[in-house]
Amino acid sequence: MAAKKTLRSRLSLSERAERVSAARKDVEARGETFYQGASGIHLSAFPPKERWDDWVELDSRAWPRREEHHYMLVPTTCFNCESACGLLAYVDREDMHVRKFEGNPEHPGSRGRNCAKGPSTINQVTDPDRILYPLKRVGERGSGQWERVSWDTALDAIAARLRAAIIEERQNEIMIHIGRPGEDGFTERVLASWGVDGHNSHTNVCSAAGRTGYQFWMGADRPSPDHGNAKVIYLISSHLEAGHYFNPHAQRITEARANGAKLIVLDTRLSNTATHADYWLSPQPGSEAAINLAVARHLIITGQYNREFVRQWWNWEEYLQTCRPELAPTFESFEAELVTLYDEFTFDYAAAESGIDAATLREVAETVAGAGTRFSSHSWRSAAASNLGGWQVTRTLVLLSALLGSIGTEGGLFANSWNKFVPKPIHTPPHPGVWQELSWPMEYPLAQNELSFLLPQFLKDGRGKLDTYFIRVYNPVWTNPDGMSWMEVLSDPAKVGCFVALTPTWNESAYLADYVLPMGHGSERHDTHSYEQYDGQWLGFRQPVLRAARERLGETVTDTREVNPGEVWEENEWWIELSWRIDPDGSLGIRQYHESKATPGTKLSVDEYYGWMFENSVPGLPERAAQEGLTPLQFMRRYGAFEISKGLGAQHAFAVPQEELADVSVSPLGRVYTSTAKPANPNIVPMGAPVPDDQGRRAVGIEVDGVVRRGFPTPSGKLEFYSSTLASWGWPEHALPGYIKSHVHPDAMAPDQLVLLSTFRLPTQIHTRSANSKWLDELAHTNPVWIHPTDANRLGVGQTGDLVRVQTDIGYFVAKAWITEGIRPGVVACSHHMGRWRPTNQDNGQRQMMATVDLAQNGEDWTMHTVQGVEPYASSDPDTQRIWWSDTGVHQNLTFPVHPDPISGMHCWHQAVRVAPARAQDKQGDIAVDTAKARDVYRQWLEMTRPAGQISPDGLRRPTWLMRPLKPHPDTFVLPGT
Ligand code: SF4
């Protein structure tokens, strides 16, 4: 077996293609059908789609008898991370129950493959502790007393509050806070239809800094790396275990490696990804940008960069004009300047900063240089999300691609907006006419996303209050830093009037809610989504699988609750129903966006919503469906995904068609503007927001060597080596890719402090939604503190399993030590996704992974002690009697103060901590927090900002070209009093 594996990993793609071809001949010679999935690889392990109505499998438990089970295979989309891999639900035709989930080979992104979390969807569906009915609080908030109510009761009460707030022009007292979105724009449109700027996200505790680095370079906040065709892959993220687009990217990285690609991984911790690397660099946390710049400098000073690409696509002319007007405005001047700009970043300097020896860095730089245009890379959470100025980690990484010209090339880097497809919906409400200061405060005009994790501090500051606050697939008390401050404000009705938790499962925040409303898991709800996972565009469809199965049998299902367990609903139908109840007669102008087009005056159904979308907004889908005699909706219900295009190539270089070049004006730097409405085919170039000129004329392209090309959706239309936005909005010193020393740089730490690395997760855990997945819980259920043997020795930590106390700026946590050489000396690490808890007064919870805790508050001092770990229990699932673990880890995030980066707005996760052996009274999982200290740290970081009111160059709150998930009306961008 081992020998076989080795042979397989050595096969080139062409050799594998030959083997596939041979396999096809063999299969066909036996008179059987050879099945090749949408991915174009041999997927004979998957059921051919022609047999999805009646797929027969033998019952393994009946062996040696041949007992057949007949399944209907219904596609949906995994909801257990953002990759949106395809799943196939195996619906037993005998009793119409879902028996298992496996991969959907028709899905172009995941190509039939899943990680452990995909098939574990069945655990979530059959979870004995899941919430099945709407619940209303009856005691004090957080007292654990609930009554079951009807959906009508909950809807009417909530709708009445929302209606009153809207009529009384208190729109800013309504907020929907989103964890895992799992869809593209539905919730934003609901809010827009209400006229509410109330979208809040989790992105500033997740990926905002990574996005910022991409945004300032190319006007797109995410990359679409073509890992599968790369020669060198450079990751500052753990893509082979849990990183961005985990499984779809991991499988392509693995293919590239099988084909000879070199893998460079920067990760202080020995991640699973690092174990696969050709070069594993374990840098001092926060020094990653210095390494990137040393590699960049090497490319520059050795002339190993793509000169023509830099000349054509960088905004070097703007840089010279603005920053070095005394130089000749020629490319040769810029090249000479480029050589000097990064003088400081020698290998020796980077070695001193990172702790990686200079010779290794040189070798890595040479490897990067050898990639040419087949250089793919990714920086996402990891270092970008951990350090003050972490967004520069990404910006300096893109610098490498921009130097090599590996943008829009095979094996290179694409913009997400080129490879992601968001179809137009049936209704598009106007932009809200209000600006939500609680999410987009004046101090952070360049923040990539909402300052979500500062909400408790803003409410305590008295900056506003919330009448109605929704959370969906989100657990703010547990996910954010400074969770105790969240508990304080969510417990206070004067700050949050009504708190509604839309959730399939119990969580630490839902315990404080006024209404807990059960929403479906990935196989119980509708959504569409599309992600950039290779050079192509696809659209995926999540659907309630039992609804689709019954419809395949000829039944009519008009309400997803008819097929979901208990009274579990789905969000689409819920939001439509709620919107109707806010505006029953249509007089508020809300209802019109939730009405049927086919039958005006009646409620929009999900069939019409998606049917219209697939019919009218997805190029090629109606034709493809017609080939099979299906409507577009029927096609998506049957196959779950559709590949719209692939091999799109370098869209920035596309020449703009002549018909779009009527009535144009050209700026001195070549930006081409038009007064015409929109591009002829928005599906070909689905760029980000166009950047208008000061007359409001739309940017249509950029003149390069006399040809008007699409360019990038940046102000200059080029790749912005120099960001005029950063320069003009108060941060000229960071306008170029550079190195910002982290808040955990050795210079900023006391000699007895270590860096705590807390941004990694185990690949088998799902933020707050895996505590009810028994398979995943059994695989991973605790989070020890990784400590290098030298540190353990120095600190007096005897052996793995000993308890340590980790002291942060606002408190401490107690956890077991794991003494390992897999972490850099001077750094400790602890995975998030663990340490789930329920207070002693709550009967409900996910008993497989939640410890019962004694939670005590004394003014601003909080403590938490575990009263009972996990233990076996009786339920509808006999496996809960077989639970053998008791330790569920520690909730470390509670002990972290907020660290908002003054530019990106990202919470900088790394903590400077002191680690010591636990004291006699300490127990595993203990927590102590002082929220007064948390407020002090918040204020210190707030001091670092440069508010829009002081630095805005144009009287606006924020540059209009930067993204906002829900963009309010342009008038709201104007600073008050301007
Ligand atoms: S990577 Fe895993 S968890 Fe994420 S969508 Fe795919 S199968 Fe689900």
CSV table of N, CA, C and O and ligand atoms in Angstrom, one decimal, residues 77-87 110 113-119 121 243 245-248 533 542 761 763 765-766, ligand 1:
chain,number,residue,atom,x,y,z
A,77,THR,N,-25.1,22.0,-0.6
A,77,THR,CA,-23.7,22.6,-0.4
A,77,THR,C,-23.4,22.6,1.0
A,77,THR,O,-24.2,22.9,1.9
A,78,CYS,N,-22.2,22.2,1.3
A,78,CYS,CA,-21.7,22.1,2.7
A,78,CYS,C,-21.7,23.6,3.3
A,78,CYS,O,-21.4,24.5,2.6
A,79,PHE,N,-22.1,23.7,4.5
A,79,PHE,CA,-22.1,25.0,5.2
A,79,PHE,C,-21.1,25.0,6.3
A,79,PHE,O,-21.2,25.9,7.2
A,80,ASN,N,-20.1,24.1,6.3
A,80,ASN,CA,-19.3,24.0,7.5
A,80,ASN,C,-18.0,24.7,7.4
A,80,ASN,O,-17.1,24.7,8.3
A,81,CYS,N,-17.8,25.5,6.3
A,81,CYS,CA,-16.8,26.5,6.2
A,81,CYS,C,-17.1,27.3,4.9
A,81,CYS,O,-18.2,27.1,4.3
A,82,GLU,N,-16.3,28.3,4.5
A,82,GLU,CA,-16.8,29.1,3.4
A,82,GLU,C,-16.5,28.5,2.1
A,82,GLU,O,-16.8,29.1,1.1
A,83,SER,N,-15.8,27.3,2.0
A,83,SER,CA,-15.5,26.8,0.7
A,83,SER,C,-16.7,26.4,-0.2
A,83,SER,O,-16.6,26.4,-1.4
A,84,ALA,N,-17.8,26.1,0.5
A,84,ALA,CA,-19.0,25.8,-0.2
A,84,ALA,C,-18.8,24.6,-1.2
A,84,ALA,O,-19.2,24.6,-2.3
A,85,CYS,N,-18.2,23.5,-0.6
A,85,CYS,CA,-18.1,22.3,-1.4
A,85,CYS,C,-19.4,21.6,-1.7
A,85,CYS,O,-20.4,21.7,-0.9
A,86,GLY,N,-19.5,20.9,-2.8
A,86,GLY,CA,-20.7,20.2,-3.1
A,86,GLY,C,-20.9,19.0,-2.2
A,86,GLY,O,-19.9,18.3,-2.0
A,87,LEU,N,-22.1,18.7,-1.8
A,87,LEU,CA,-22.4,17.4,-1.1
A,87,LEU,C,-23.5,16.7,-1.9
A,87,LEU,O,-24.3,17.4,-2.6
A,110,SER,N,-15.2,21.7,-5.8
A,110,SER,CA,-14.7,20.7,-4.9
A,110,SER,C,-14.5,19.3,-5.6
A,110,SER,O,-13.9,18.4,-5.1
A,113,ARG,N,-14.9,16.0,-3.7
A,113,ARG,CA,-14.1,15.8,-2.5
A,113,ARG,C,-14.5,16.7,-1.4
A,113,ARG,O,-15.0,17.8,-1.6
A,114,ASN,N,-14.4,16.2,-0.2
A,114,ASN,CA,-14.7,17.0,1.0
A,114,ASN,C,-13.7,16.7,2.1
A,114,ASN,O,-13.0,15.8,2.0
A,115,CYS,N,-13.7,17.6,3.0
A,115,CYS,CA,-12.9,17.3,4.2
A,115,CYS,C,-13.8,16.6,5.2
A,115,CYS,O,-15.0,16.3,4.9
A,116,ALA,N,-13.3,16.3,6.4
A,116,ALA,CA,-14.1,15.5,7.4
A,116,ALA,C,-15.4,16.2,7.7
A,116,ALA,O,-16.4,15.6,8.1
A,117,LYS,N,-15.4,17.6,7.6
A,117,LYS,CA,-16.6,18.3,8.1
A,117,LYS,C,-17.8,18.2,7.1
A,117,LYS,O,-18.9,18.4,7.5
A,118,GLY,N,-17.5,17.9,5.9
A,118,GLY,CA,-18.6,17.8,4.9
A,118,GLY,C,-19.5,16.6,5.3
A,118,GLY,O,-20.7,16.8,5.5
A,119,PRO,N,-19.0,15.4,5.3
A,119,PRO,CA,-19.9,14.2,5.6
A,119,PRO,C,-20.5,14.3,7.0
A,119,PRO,O,-21.5,13.8,7.3
A,121,THR,N,-22.0,16.6,8.2
A,121,THR,CA,-23.3,17.3,8.2
A,121,THR,C,-24.4,16.4,8.7
A,121,THR,O,-25.3,16.8,9.4
A,243,GLY,N,-7.1,26.4,5.9
A,243,GLY,CA,-7.0,27.7,5.4
A,243,GLY,C,-8.2,28.1,4.5
A,243,GLY,O,-9.1,27.3,4.3
A,245,TYR,N,-10.6,28.5,1.6
A,245,TYR,CA,-11.0,27.5,0.6
A,245,TYR,C,-10.3,26.2,0.8
A,245,TYR,O,-9.6,25.7,-0.2
A,246,PHE,N,-10.3,25.8,1.9
A,246,PHE,CA,-9.5,24.6,2.4
A,246,PHE,C,-9.5,23.5,1.4
A,246,PHE,O,-8.5,23.3,0.8
A,247,ASN,N,-10.6,22.7,1.3
A,247,ASN,CA,-10.5,21.5,0.5
A,247,ASN,C,-10.3,21.9,-1.0
A,247,ASN,O,-9.4,21.3,-1.7
A,248,PRO,N,-11.0,22.8,-1.6
A,248,PRO,CA,-10.8,23.1,-3.0
A,248,PRO,C,-9.4,23.5,-3.3
A,248,PRO,O,-8.8,23.2,-4.4
A,533,GLN,N,-11.9,29.7,-6.9
A,533,GLN,CA,-11.1,28.6,-6.5
A,533,GLN,C,-10.2,28.1,-7.6
A,533,GLN,O,-9.3,27.2,-7.4
A,542,ARG,N,-27.3,25.7,-2.7
A,542,ARG,CA,-27.6,25.0,-1.4
A,542,ARG,C,-29.1,24.8,-1.4
A,542,ARG,O,-29.9,25.8,-1.7
A,761,ARG,N,-6.8,26.9,13.7
A,761,ARG,CA,-7.9,26.0,14.1
A,761,ARG,C,-7.5,24.6,13.6
A,761,ARG,O,-6.7,24.5,12.7
A,763,PRO,N,-8.4,21.2,11.7
A,763,PRO,CA,-9.1,21.1,10.5
A,763,PRO,C,-10.5,20.4,10.7
A,763,PRO,O,-11.3,20.4,9.7
A,765,GLN,N,-12.7,21.2,13.0
A,765,GLN,CA,-13.6,21.9,13.8
A,765,GLN,C,-14.2,23.1,13.0
A,765,GLN,O,-13.5,23.6,12.1
A,766,ILE,N,-15.4,23.5,13.4
A,766,ILE,CA,-16.1,24.5,12.6
A,766,ILE,C,-16.5,25.6,13.6
A,766,ILE,O,-17.7,25.7,14.1
B,1,SF4,S1,-13.7,22.3,3.0
B,1,SF4,FE1,-14.8,20.9,4.3
B,1,SF4,S2,-16.0,22.1,5.7
B,1,SF4,FE2,-15.4,23.4,4.0
B,1,SF4,S3,-17.1,23.4,2.5
B,1,SF4,FE3,-15.6,21.8,1.9
B,1,SF4,S4,-16.3,19.9,2.9
B,1,SF4,FE4,-17.3,21.6,3.9
